[in-house]
Short mmCIF file of C-alpha atoms in Angstrom, two decimals:
data_model
loop_
_atom_site.label_atom_id
_atom_site.label_comp_id
_atom_site.label_asym_id
_atom_site.label_seq_id
_atom_site.Cartn_x
_atom_site.Cartn_y
_atom_site.Cartn_z
CA MET V 4 -28.41 -0.59 -31.30
CA ASP V 5 -25.60 -2.73 -32.87
CA ALA V 6 -22.32 -3.76 -31.22
CA ASP V 7 -19.38 -4.48 -33.37
CA PRO V 8 -16.31 -5.71 -31.32
CA THR V 9 -13.10 -6.29 -33.06
CA ILE V 10 -11.45 -9.41 -31.87
CA TYR V 11 -7.75 -10.07 -32.74
CA ASP V 12 -7.97 -13.84 -32.85
CA GLU V 13 -4.18 -14.49 -33.00
CA ARG V 14 -3.39 -12.41 -29.97
CA LEU V 15 -6.43 -13.65 -28.06
CA ALA V 16 -5.78 -17.34 -28.64
CA ALA V 17 -2.12 -16.74 -27.84
CA GLU V 18 -2.89 -15.85 -24.28
CA MET V 19 -6.09 -18.03 -23.75
CA ASP V 20 -4.05 -21.07 -24.76
CA ARG V 21 -1.35 -20.35 -22.17
CA GLY V 22 -3.07 -21.55 -19.10
CA GLU V 23 -6.29 -21.94 -17.05
CA PHE V 24 -6.25 -18.32 -15.63
CA VAL V 25 -6.06 -15.18 -17.92
CA LEU V 26 -5.91 -11.60 -16.91
CA ALA V 27 -7.93 -9.21 -19.07
CA VAL V 28 -6.83 -5.58 -18.52
CA VAL V 29 -9.65 -3.13 -19.52
CA THR V 30 -8.65 0.32 -20.72
CA ALA V 31 -11.21 2.98 -21.92
CA THR V 32 -9.86 6.54 -21.48
CA LYS V 33 -6.31 8.35 -21.25
CA PRO V 34 -5.84 7.78 -17.44
CA ASP V 35 -6.48 3.95 -17.97
CA PHE V 36 -3.48 3.80 -20.34
CA TYR V 37 -0.93 5.02 -17.96
CA LYS V 38 -2.59 3.53 -14.86
CA GLN V 39 -3.02 0.06 -16.25
CA ALA V 40 0.22 -0.12 -18.19
CA PRO V 41 2.20 -1.01 -15.26
CA VAL V 42 -0.04 -4.05 -14.55
CA VAL V 43 0.29 -5.30 -18.09
CA ALA V 44 4.06 -4.80 -17.90
CA ALA V 45 4.08 -6.76 -14.57
CA ALA V 46 2.11 -9.55 -16.13
CA ARG V 47 4.44 -10.00 -18.94
CA GLU V 48 7.49 -9.97 -16.76
CA ARG V 49 6.08 -12.64 -14.53
CA GLY V 50 4.57 -14.72 -17.29
CA LEU V 51 1.00 -14.40 -16.27
CA PRO V 52 -1.28 -14.59 -19.28
CA CYS V 53 -2.76 -11.41 -20.01
CA PHE V 54 -4.43 -9.30 -22.77
CA VAL V 55 -5.97 -5.85 -23.08
CA ILE V 56 -9.71 -5.26 -23.74
CA HIS V 57 -9.95 -1.60 -25.02
CA THR V 58 -13.40 -0.14 -25.10
CA GLY V 59 -12.40 2.15 -27.96
CA GLN V 60 -13.67 5.36 -26.23
CA HIS V 61 -10.28 7.19 -26.75
CA TYR V 62 -9.22 6.06 -30.06
CA ASP V 63 -7.95 9.04 -31.98
CA ASP V 64 -4.30 9.96 -32.58
CA LEU V 65 -4.44 12.53 -29.67
CA LEU V 66 -6.58 10.99 -26.94
CA GLY V 67 -5.66 7.47 -27.88
CA HIS V 68 -1.89 8.08 -28.02
CA GLY V 69 -1.29 6.70 -24.54
CA LEU V 70 -1.92 3.15 -26.05
CA GLU V 71 1.31 3.52 -28.12
CA GLU V 72 3.14 5.71 -25.50
CA TYR V 73 2.63 3.06 -22.86
CA ASP V 74 3.30 0.12 -25.08
CA LEU V 75 -0.21 -1.27 -25.05
CA GLU V 76 -1.19 -1.55 -28.58
CA ASP V 77 0.34 -5.03 -29.17
CA SER V 78 -1.60 -6.34 -26.20
CA ILE V 79 -4.91 -5.36 -27.41
CA ALA V 80 -6.88 -8.58 -28.22
CA VAL V 81 -10.29 -6.98 -28.03
CA ASP V 82 -11.61 -3.54 -29.15
CA LEU V 83 -15.15 -2.99 -28.22
CA GLY V 84 -15.59 -0.28 -30.59
CA ILE V 85 -17.68 2.07 -27.96
CA ARG V 86 -18.69 5.33 -29.30
CA GLY V 87 -21.34 8.01 -28.38
CA ASP V 88 -22.85 9.64 -25.33
CA LEU V 89 -23.26 8.14 -21.92
CA SER V 90 -26.49 6.22 -22.80
CA GLU V 91 -24.92 4.97 -26.09
CA LYS V 92 -21.70 3.88 -24.56
CA THR V 93 -23.66 1.98 -21.78
CA ALA V 94 -25.86 0.10 -24.38
CA GLN V 95 -23.10 -0.76 -26.70
CA THR V 96 -20.87 -1.74 -23.75
CA MET V 97 -23.53 -4.30 -22.54
CA LEU V 98 -24.03 -5.83 -25.97
CA ALA V 99 -20.24 -5.87 -27.00
CA VAL V 100 -19.34 -7.67 -23.81
CA ARG V 101 -22.18 -10.23 -24.50
CA GLN V 102 -20.36 -11.05 -27.65
CA LEU V 103 -17.00 -11.19 -26.22
CA ALA V 104 -18.33 -13.54 -23.56
CA ASP V 105 -19.86 -15.89 -26.25
CA ARG V 106 -16.42 -15.86 -28.06
CA LEU V 107 -14.47 -16.87 -24.87
CA GLU V 108 -16.89 -19.99 -24.51
CA GLU V 109 -14.29 -21.53 -27.05
CA TRP V 110 -12.07 -22.06 -23.89
CA PRO V 111 -14.41 -23.50 -21.30
CA ASP V 112 -11.58 -24.56 -18.90
CA THR V 113 -9.93 -21.16 -18.85
CA THR V 114 -10.96 -18.51 -16.36
CA VAL V 115 -10.81 -14.75 -17.47
CA LEU V 116 -10.56 -12.31 -14.91
CA PRO V 117 -11.23 -8.56 -16.21
CA LEU V 118 -9.37 -5.82 -14.36
CA VAL V 119 -11.05 -2.48 -14.60
CA HIS V 120 -9.67 0.90 -13.29
CA GLY V 121 -10.71 3.81 -11.42
CA ASP V 122 -13.86 5.91 -11.92
CA THR V 123 -14.26 5.92 -15.65
CA HIS V 124 -17.56 4.88 -17.16
CA ALA V 125 -16.05 1.68 -18.19
CA ALA V 126 -15.35 0.93 -14.53
CA ALA V 127 -18.96 0.77 -13.86
CA ILE V 128 -20.52 -0.59 -17.05
CA PHE V 129 -17.93 -3.16 -17.94
CA PRO V 130 -18.14 -5.16 -14.61
CA GLN V 131 -21.99 -4.97 -14.80
CA ALA V 132 -21.90 -6.26 -18.43
CA TRP V 133 -19.46 -8.82 -17.56
CA LEU V 134 -21.36 -10.14 -14.55
CA PHE V 135 -24.64 -10.25 -16.54
CA ALA V 136 -23.13 -12.03 -19.41
CA THR V 137 -20.86 -14.62 -17.53
CA ASN V 138 -22.23 -14.61 -13.96
CA GLN V 139 -18.51 -13.81 -12.86
CA GLN V 140 -16.95 -10.81 -11.00
CA VAL V 141 -13.88 -8.63 -11.91
CA ALA V 142 -11.14 -7.21 -10.10
CA HIS V 143 -10.92 -3.24 -9.47
CA ASN V 144 -7.72 -1.25 -9.73
CA GLU V 145 -7.92 1.82 -7.72
CA ALA V 146 -11.04 0.82 -5.90
CA GLY V 147 -12.84 2.64 -3.25
CA LEU V 148 -12.51 6.09 -4.44
CA ARG V 149 -15.40 8.19 -2.70
CA GLY V 150 -16.02 12.02 -2.69
CA MET V 151 -15.41 13.81 0.58
CA ALA V 152 -15.65 17.47 1.47
CA PRO V 153 -14.52 19.83 4.26
CA ASP V 154 -16.96 21.69 6.43
CA TYR V 155 -17.55 24.90 4.59
CA ASP V 156 -19.96 26.04 7.53
CA ALA V 157 -16.87 26.19 9.82
CA VAL V 158 -15.02 28.69 7.63
CA PRO V 159 -15.74 32.38 8.20
CA THR V 160 -16.08 34.61 5.00
CA ALA V 161 -13.47 36.86 3.83
CA GLY V 162 -13.42 40.00 5.55
CA ALA V 163 -15.66 38.86 8.42
CA GLY V 164 -16.48 41.58 10.88
CA THR V 165 -15.77 44.40 8.52
CA ALA V 166 -17.80 46.46 6.36
CA THR V 167 -16.63 44.63 3.17
CA ASP V 168 -17.63 41.14 4.03
CA ALA V 169 -17.05 38.71 1.06
CA ASP V 170 -19.49 36.09 0.15
CA TYR V 171 -16.73 33.39 -0.17
CA PRO V 172 -14.66 31.79 2.47
CA ASP V 173 -11.67 33.40 3.86
CA PRO V 174 -8.74 31.69 1.95
CA GLU V 175 -6.33 31.44 5.08
CA ALA V 176 -9.14 30.05 7.34
CA PHE V 177 -10.16 27.50 4.47
CA VAL V 178 -6.87 26.39 4.17
CA ASP V 179 -6.53 25.41 8.03
CA GLU V 180 -10.03 23.98 7.82
CA GLN V 181 -8.96 21.65 4.94
CA TRP V 182 -5.85 20.39 6.42
CA ASN V 183 -7.00 20.32 10.05
CA GLY V 184 -10.82 20.12 10.01
CA GLU V 185 -13.47 17.32 9.68
CA TRP V 186 -14.15 15.75 6.28
CA THR V 187 -17.35 13.96 5.43
CA VAL V 188 -18.43 11.68 2.52
CA ASP V 189 -20.02 13.75 -0.21
CA ARG V 190 -21.47 11.59 -3.15
CA THR V 191 -23.23 14.46 -5.00
CA GLU V 192 -20.62 14.92 -7.38
CA PRO V 193 -18.68 14.73 -9.79
CA PHE V 194 -21.04 13.07 -12.10
CA PRO V 195 -20.59 10.52 -13.64
CA GLU V 196 -17.33 9.60 -11.82
CA GLN V 197 -18.76 8.97 -8.37
CA TYR V 198 -21.58 6.93 -9.63
CA ASP V 199 -19.08 4.81 -11.84
CA THR V 200 -16.77 4.04 -8.93
CA PHE V 201 -19.55 3.22 -6.54
CA ILE V 202 -21.23 0.93 -9.05
CA GLY V 203 -18.17 -0.80 -10.19
CA SER V 204 -17.58 -1.94 -6.60
CA ALA V 205 -20.71 -4.07 -6.67
CA ALA V 206 -19.38 -6.40 -9.49
CA ALA V 207 -15.97 -6.70 -8.22
CA ARG V 208 -14.48 -9.85 -6.20
CA TYR V 209 -11.15 -8.02 -5.56
CA HIS V 210 -10.84 -4.44 -4.66
CA PHE V 211 -7.24 -2.74 -4.93
CA ALA V 212 -7.21 0.06 -2.56
CA PRO V 213 -4.83 2.77 -3.14
CA VAL V 214 -4.76 3.89 0.61
CA GLU V 215 -6.35 2.51 3.84
CA LEU V 216 -9.03 5.27 3.46
CA ASN V 217 -10.34 3.65 0.52
CA ARG V 218 -10.59 0.33 2.04
CA GLU V 219 -12.36 1.93 5.04
CA HIS V 220 -15.02 3.32 2.61
CA LEU V 221 -15.55 -0.14 1.01
CA GLU V 222 -15.83 -1.86 4.25
CA ALA V 223 -18.39 0.78 5.48
CA GLU V 224 -20.42 -0.21 2.41
CA GLY V 225 -20.41 -3.97 3.50
CA TYR V 226 -17.61 -5.22 1.40
CA PRO V 227 -15.50 -7.91 3.10
CA ARG V 228 -11.89 -7.38 3.74
CA SER V 229 -11.33 -11.24 3.61
CA VAL V 230 -13.33 -14.34 3.25
CA ASP V 231 -12.18 -17.39 4.94
CA GLY V 232 -8.88 -16.06 5.49
CA HIS V 233 -8.47 -15.09 1.89
CA GLU V 234 -7.95 -11.40 1.39
CA ARG V 235 -10.26 -9.64 -1.00
CA MET V 236 -9.41 -5.85 -0.37
CA PRO V 237 -5.68 -5.44 -0.28
CA VAL V 238 -4.09 -1.81 -0.04
CA VAL V 239 -1.50 -1.71 -2.70
CA GLY V 240 -0.84 1.88 -3.59
CA ASN V 241 -1.57 3.63 -6.87
CA SER V 242 -0.19 2.30 -10.15
CA VAL V 243 0.20 6.11 -11.30
CA VAL V 244 3.57 6.14 -9.44
CA ASP V 245 4.59 3.20 -11.78
CA ALA V 246 3.64 5.34 -14.79
CA ILE V 247 5.75 8.32 -13.59
CA GLU V 248 8.61 5.98 -13.25
CA MET V 249 8.15 4.54 -16.70
CA LYS V 250 8.00 7.90 -18.16
CA GLY V 251 10.74 9.90 -16.44
CA GLY V 252 12.55 12.32 -18.59
CA HIS V 253 11.61 12.48 -22.27
CA ASP V 254 12.28 10.38 -25.21
CA GLY V 255 13.75 12.66 -27.72
CA GLU V 256 11.33 15.76 -28.07
CA SER V 257 11.11 17.80 -25.05
CA VAL V 258 8.01 19.58 -23.96
CA PHE V 259 10.13 22.79 -24.26
CA ASP V 260 11.09 22.22 -27.73
CA ILE V 261 7.15 22.40 -28.52
CA TYR V 262 6.63 25.33 -26.14
CA PRO V 263 9.83 27.31 -25.73
CA VAL V 264 8.07 30.09 -23.67
CA LEU V 265 7.64 27.40 -20.82
CA GLU V 266 11.29 27.60 -20.44
CA ALA V 267 11.79 31.24 -21.12
CA ARG V 268 9.50 32.21 -18.03
CA ASP V 269 9.10 30.45 -14.86
CA ASP V 270 6.50 29.97 -12.07
CA TRP V 271 3.84 28.78 -14.16
CA ILE V 272 0.45 27.95 -13.27
CA ARG V 273 -0.88 25.17 -15.48
CA VAL V 274 -4.81 25.04 -15.85
CA ASP V 275 -6.40 21.81 -16.56
CA ILE V 276 -10.27 21.95 -16.31
CA HIS V 277 -12.73 19.31 -17.97
CA ARG V 278 -15.07 17.75 -15.45
CA ARG V 279 -18.58 18.04 -16.31
CA ALA V 280 -19.64 19.75 -13.03
CA ASN V 281 -17.02 22.52 -13.65
CA LEU V 282 -18.53 23.08 -17.19
CA LEU V 283 -21.95 24.24 -15.36
CA PRO V 284 -22.17 27.98 -16.48
CA GLY V 285 -21.63 29.43 -12.95
CA ARG V 286 -18.61 27.19 -12.12
CA PHE V 287 -17.10 27.67 -15.56
CA GLU V 288 -17.37 31.56 -15.49
CA ALA V 289 -15.76 31.63 -11.93
CA LEU V 290 -12.91 29.42 -13.16
CA VAL V 291 -12.29 31.52 -16.45
CA GLU V 292 -12.71 34.80 -14.65
CA GLY V 293 -10.30 33.71 -11.92
CA VAL V 294 -7.68 32.54 -14.49
CA VAL V 295 -8.01 35.83 -16.45
CA ALA V 296 -7.49 37.68 -13.25
CA LEU V 297 -4.31 35.70 -12.49
CA VAL V 298 -3.03 36.56 -16.06
CA GLU V 299 -3.75 40.18 -15.54
CA ASP V 300 -1.93 40.14 -12.10
CA GLY V 301 1.01 39.30 -14.01
CA ARG V 302 1.21 35.40 -13.29
CA ASN V 303 2.28 33.05 -15.89
CA VAL V 304 -0.53 30.88 -16.87
CA ASN V 305 -0.92 27.87 -19.26
CA PHE V 306 -4.60 27.22 -20.02
CA VAL V 307 -4.97 23.71 -21.59
CA GLU V 308 -8.01 23.19 -23.73
CA LEU V 309 -9.50 19.83 -23.79
CA THR V 310 -12.33 18.82 -25.93
CA ALA V 311 -14.96 19.41 -23.48
CA THR V 312 -13.27 22.53 -22.33
CA ARG V 313 -13.33 23.99 -25.77
CA HIS V 314 -17.04 23.12 -26.17
CA ALA V 315 -17.78 24.98 -22.98
CA LEU V 316 -15.54 28.07 -23.92
CA GLU V 317 -17.39 28.40 -27.26
CA ARG V 318 -20.83 27.75 -25.58
CA HIS V 319 -20.18 30.50 -22.92
CA GLY V 320 -18.51 33.03 -25.45
CA TYR V 321 -14.99 32.79 -23.77
CA ARG V 322 -12.77 31.32 -26.36
CA GLU V 323 -12.17 34.20 -28.47
CA ARG V 324 -11.37 36.15 -25.44
CA LEU V 325 -8.67 33.81 -24.24
CA GLN V 326 -7.27 33.76 -27.67
CA ARG V 327 -6.94 37.46 -27.62
CA LEU V 328 -5.48 37.30 -24.32
CA ALA V 329 -2.78 34.93 -25.56
CA ASP V 330 -1.91 37.35 -28.50
CA GLU V 331 -1.74 40.32 -26.14
CA ARG V 332 0.06 38.72 -23.06
CA GLU V 333 3.38 36.97 -23.00
CA ASN V 334 2.47 35.48 -19.76
CA PHE V 335 -0.52 33.41 -21.01
CA LEU V 336 -0.17 30.38 -23.09
CA PHE V 337 -3.28 28.80 -24.60
CA THR V 338 -2.66 25.28 -25.66
CA GLY V 339 -4.54 22.18 -26.71
CA LEU V 340 -4.30 18.79 -24.89
CA TRP V 341 -0.59 17.76 -24.87
CA LYS V 342 -0.29 14.54 -26.88
CA LYS V 343 2.40 12.82 -24.67
CA HIS V 344 1.77 12.27 -21.04
CA ALA V 345 5.60 12.08 -20.66
CA HIS V 346 5.59 15.83 -21.50
CA VAL V 347 3.17 16.62 -18.59
CA TYR V 348 5.67 14.72 -16.12
CA GLU V 349 8.52 16.41 -17.76
CA PHE V 350 7.05 19.80 -17.17
CA LEU V 351 5.65 18.99 -13.67
CA GLU V 352 9.22 17.90 -12.54
CA SER V 353 11.19 20.64 -14.34
CA GLY V 354 10.92 23.52 -11.68
CA GLN V 355 9.20 25.82 -14.37
CA CYS V 356 5.81 24.74 -13.14
CA LEU V 357 5.00 26.31 -9.88
CA ALA V 358 1.30 24.85 -9.63
CA GLU V 359 -1.33 22.86 -11.26
CA LEU V 360 -4.96 24.20 -11.08
CA THR V 361 -6.88 20.98 -12.09
CA ASP V 362 -10.16 19.25 -11.48
CA SER V 363 -8.28 15.88 -12.60
CA GLY V 364 -8.27 12.98 -9.88
CA SER V 365 -5.18 11.47 -11.21
CA MET V 366 -3.38 14.86 -11.15
CA GLN V 367 -3.85 15.07 -7.41
CA GLU V 368 -2.08 11.65 -7.12
CA GLU V 369 0.68 12.54 -9.48
CA LEU V 370 1.36 15.87 -7.65
CA ASN V 371 1.44 14.06 -4.40
CA HIS V 372 4.44 12.03 -5.81
CA ILE V 373 5.95 14.89 -7.69
CA ASP V 374 7.33 17.52 -5.20
CA GLU V 375 8.35 20.31 -7.61
CA ALA V 376 4.68 21.64 -8.40
CA CYS V 377 1.89 22.46 -6.00
CA CYS V 378 -1.60 20.98 -6.58
CA LEU V 379 -4.68 23.27 -6.53
CA THR V 380 -8.02 21.35 -7.02
CA ALA V 381 -10.90 23.21 -8.75
CA ARG V 382 -13.62 21.26 -7.15
CA PHE V 383 -15.98 21.48 -4.27
CA ASN V 384 -15.09 17.89 -2.97
CA THR V 385 -12.38 15.46 -3.92
CA ASP V 386 -12.27 11.74 -4.25
CA ARG V 387 -8.59 11.90 -3.25
CA PRO V 388 -9.18 13.70 0.12
CA GLU V 389 -5.97 11.90 1.62
CA THR V 390 -3.96 14.28 -0.48
CA VAL V 391 -5.35 17.17 1.34
CA PHE V 392 -5.87 16.17 5.14
CA GLU V 393 -3.18 13.67 5.17
CA ALA V 394 -0.35 14.64 2.96
CA ASN V 395 -1.05 18.27 2.72
CA THR V 396 0.01 18.26 -0.87
CA ASN V 397 -3.21 19.53 -2.23
CA LEU V 398 -5.91 22.10 -1.79
CA LEU V 399 -9.46 22.60 -2.81
CA VAL V 400 -10.21 25.86 -4.78
CA PRO V 401 -13.89 25.52 -5.26
CA PRO V 402 -15.26 27.68 -8.20
CA ILE V 403 -17.40 29.89 -6.24
CA SER V 404 -16.43 33.10 -7.96
CA GLY V 405 -13.72 34.54 -10.14
CA GLU V 406 -12.63 36.62 -7.27
CA PHE V 407 -12.31 33.68 -4.93
CA VAL V 408 -10.41 31.53 -7.21
CA ARG V 409 -7.93 34.38 -7.82
CA GLU V 410 -7.59 35.18 -3.89
CA MET V 411 -7.42 31.34 -2.94
CA VAL V 412 -4.73 30.67 -5.59
CA ALA V 413 -2.72 33.74 -4.67
CA HIS V 414 -2.87 32.79 -0.98
CA ALA V 415 -1.70 29.32 -1.54
CA LEU V 416 1.17 30.29 -3.89
CA ASP V 417 2.29 33.51 -2.04
CA SER V 418 2.29 32.11 1.42
CA PRO V 419 5.58 30.52 2.09
CA ASP V 420 4.50 28.14 4.69
CA VAL V 421 1.35 26.87 2.67
CA ARG V 422 3.62 26.45 -0.48
CA GLU V 423 6.22 24.52 1.44
CA ARG V 424 3.75 22.18 2.59
CA LEU V 425 2.17 21.55 -0.72
CA GLN V 426 5.58 20.76 -2.12
CA SER V 427 6.83 18.70 0.74
CA GLY V 428 4.37 16.30 2.01
CA PRO V 429 4.72 12.60 2.24
CA ASP V 430 4.21 10.21 -0.63
CA LEU V 431 0.91 8.22 -0.20
CA TYR V 432 0.90 5.78 -3.02
CA GLY V 433 3.81 3.35 -2.72
CA GLU V 434 6.03 1.84 -5.39
CA ALA V 435 5.91 -1.15 -7.72
CA VAL V 436 2.00 -1.26 -7.58
CA GLY V 437 1.59 -3.07 -10.74
CA GLU V 438 3.80 -5.95 -9.61
CA ARG V 439 1.81 -6.02 -6.23
CA ILE V 440 -1.42 -6.23 -8.07
CA VAL V 441 -0.20 -9.09 -10.52
CA ASP V 442 1.54 -11.00 -7.63
CA PHE V 443 -1.64 -10.79 -5.65
CA LEU V 444 -3.85 -12.20 -8.53
CA ALA V 445 -1.47 -14.91 -9.53
CA GLU V 446 -1.53 -16.27 -5.89
CA ARG V 447 -5.30 -16.48 -6.17
CA ARG V 448 -5.91 -17.89 -9.55
CA ASP V 449 -7.54 -21.07 -7.99
CA GLU V 450 -9.98 -19.10 -5.88
CA GLY V 451 -12.74 -18.74 -8.34
CA VAL V 452 -14.54 -15.56 -9.81
CA PHE V 453 -17.87 -15.75 -8.22
CA GLU V 454 -19.68 -17.08 -5.12
CA TRP V 455 -23.25 -17.32 -3.90
CA SER V 456 -24.27 -16.55 -0.31
CA HIS V 457 -24.61 -20.22 0.52
CA GLU V 458 -21.22 -21.04 -0.56
CA ARG V 459 -19.71 -18.23 1.51
CA GLN V 460 -21.49 -19.77 4.64
CA GLY V 461 -20.22 -23.07 3.95
CA PHE V 462 -23.50 -24.65 2.58
CA ASP V 463 -21.95 -25.92 -0.77
CA GLY V 464 -24.45 -28.75 -1.26
CA VAL V 465 -27.48 -26.57 -1.81
CA GLY V 466 -26.47 -25.02 -5.10
CA GLY V 467 -25.90 -26.55 -8.49
CA GLU V 468 -25.44 -25.45 -12.07
CA THR V 469 -26.38 -21.85 -12.88
CA VAL V 470 -29.49 -21.57 -15.02
CA ASP V 471 -30.55 -19.01 -17.45
CA TYR V 472 -34.39 -18.45 -17.24
CA LEU V 473 -34.48 -15.42 -19.44
#
């Protein structure tokens, strides 16, 4: 398999020639664009040499629009050109990073520190490829994401003790268990995100944890909070809050210009389903049937169709049904992916959107910061559990059955107490996070990017130059 990275020589040299320490911000998919953009902006403002390595996974006009929207295009010095399925992306990344490392040897006195993000596949494979190619580690923005789940066994079934016992949790009791019960780590899903964030940690020197819980996960796995008094694992917040501030309002065209019905009707439930686990036949059926039931109940629903969602709808025979439903019902809007992320923020903050039914990790963070819309997460666990049991701005709606999805959503939105808590919990993710990350790294530019155990223990004289034997 070939790897053919594109290196923009002038952009690369312009940053590499500026100093002995250069930050290389890695982007791969849509969430990377808006969560890494604040770091790039902060580096520019503070004069820290910085360029973008884009894997190329999201490259077309729709999925790749965030590079333009968040002013990243002119900072891309390397495009790895990665395409294909997970195996192909993995192999191509290993080879392309090796070629990039060879090119960077032209600046032997300059240290390059890549900064990966979150739980994308690049967050796992790029650090591994970089470590193998350079014997150097990376930094990880949004580190320590680990899936957690409430105690399902502690929740009685709906209608318990009656002749009409349902085979799904009682919604009211399930809300109480999520907000007040015990949660445990659950690494079983979603795949591959939980694999990616877990593996990414292994090759990271600096772990930027969004909240204290993330740092606790990392410490439990053996990663040091500090070494010789030098911090390695700061709690900095989540740079998604910076992205929201960067894209407040709209730049010219409003989302309501594109979809006027969103303004004509209110209390919309926006549905965004795309995770691999939710595309399993049973779960996907539960979600689609639940959404259809909500529409038939008269609720206003916008179903957003992503690429993976469309394939699942076609595979399971649902797409024509949703298209007919959209033709027949004024309260059902069936759209493709919204091109501008600013439009998503505009809608969530407008007061027209009552709730987001999502399986997105980032959306759970965004709706912790945005109070106007409720967050309902269509998953059995979540790697942002702090939004549930700490902030109470989120609830799980596991796709057990269509009836349960309908009942759980209805209970959350029709119960005044539940709805108020979803919309009024404390903000967890701080502010000026990109600046905090850049300031931290700028202060540690002389600390090195790798260490052996004998070095950490103070036996510097037993090492020597690293030798490649293979």
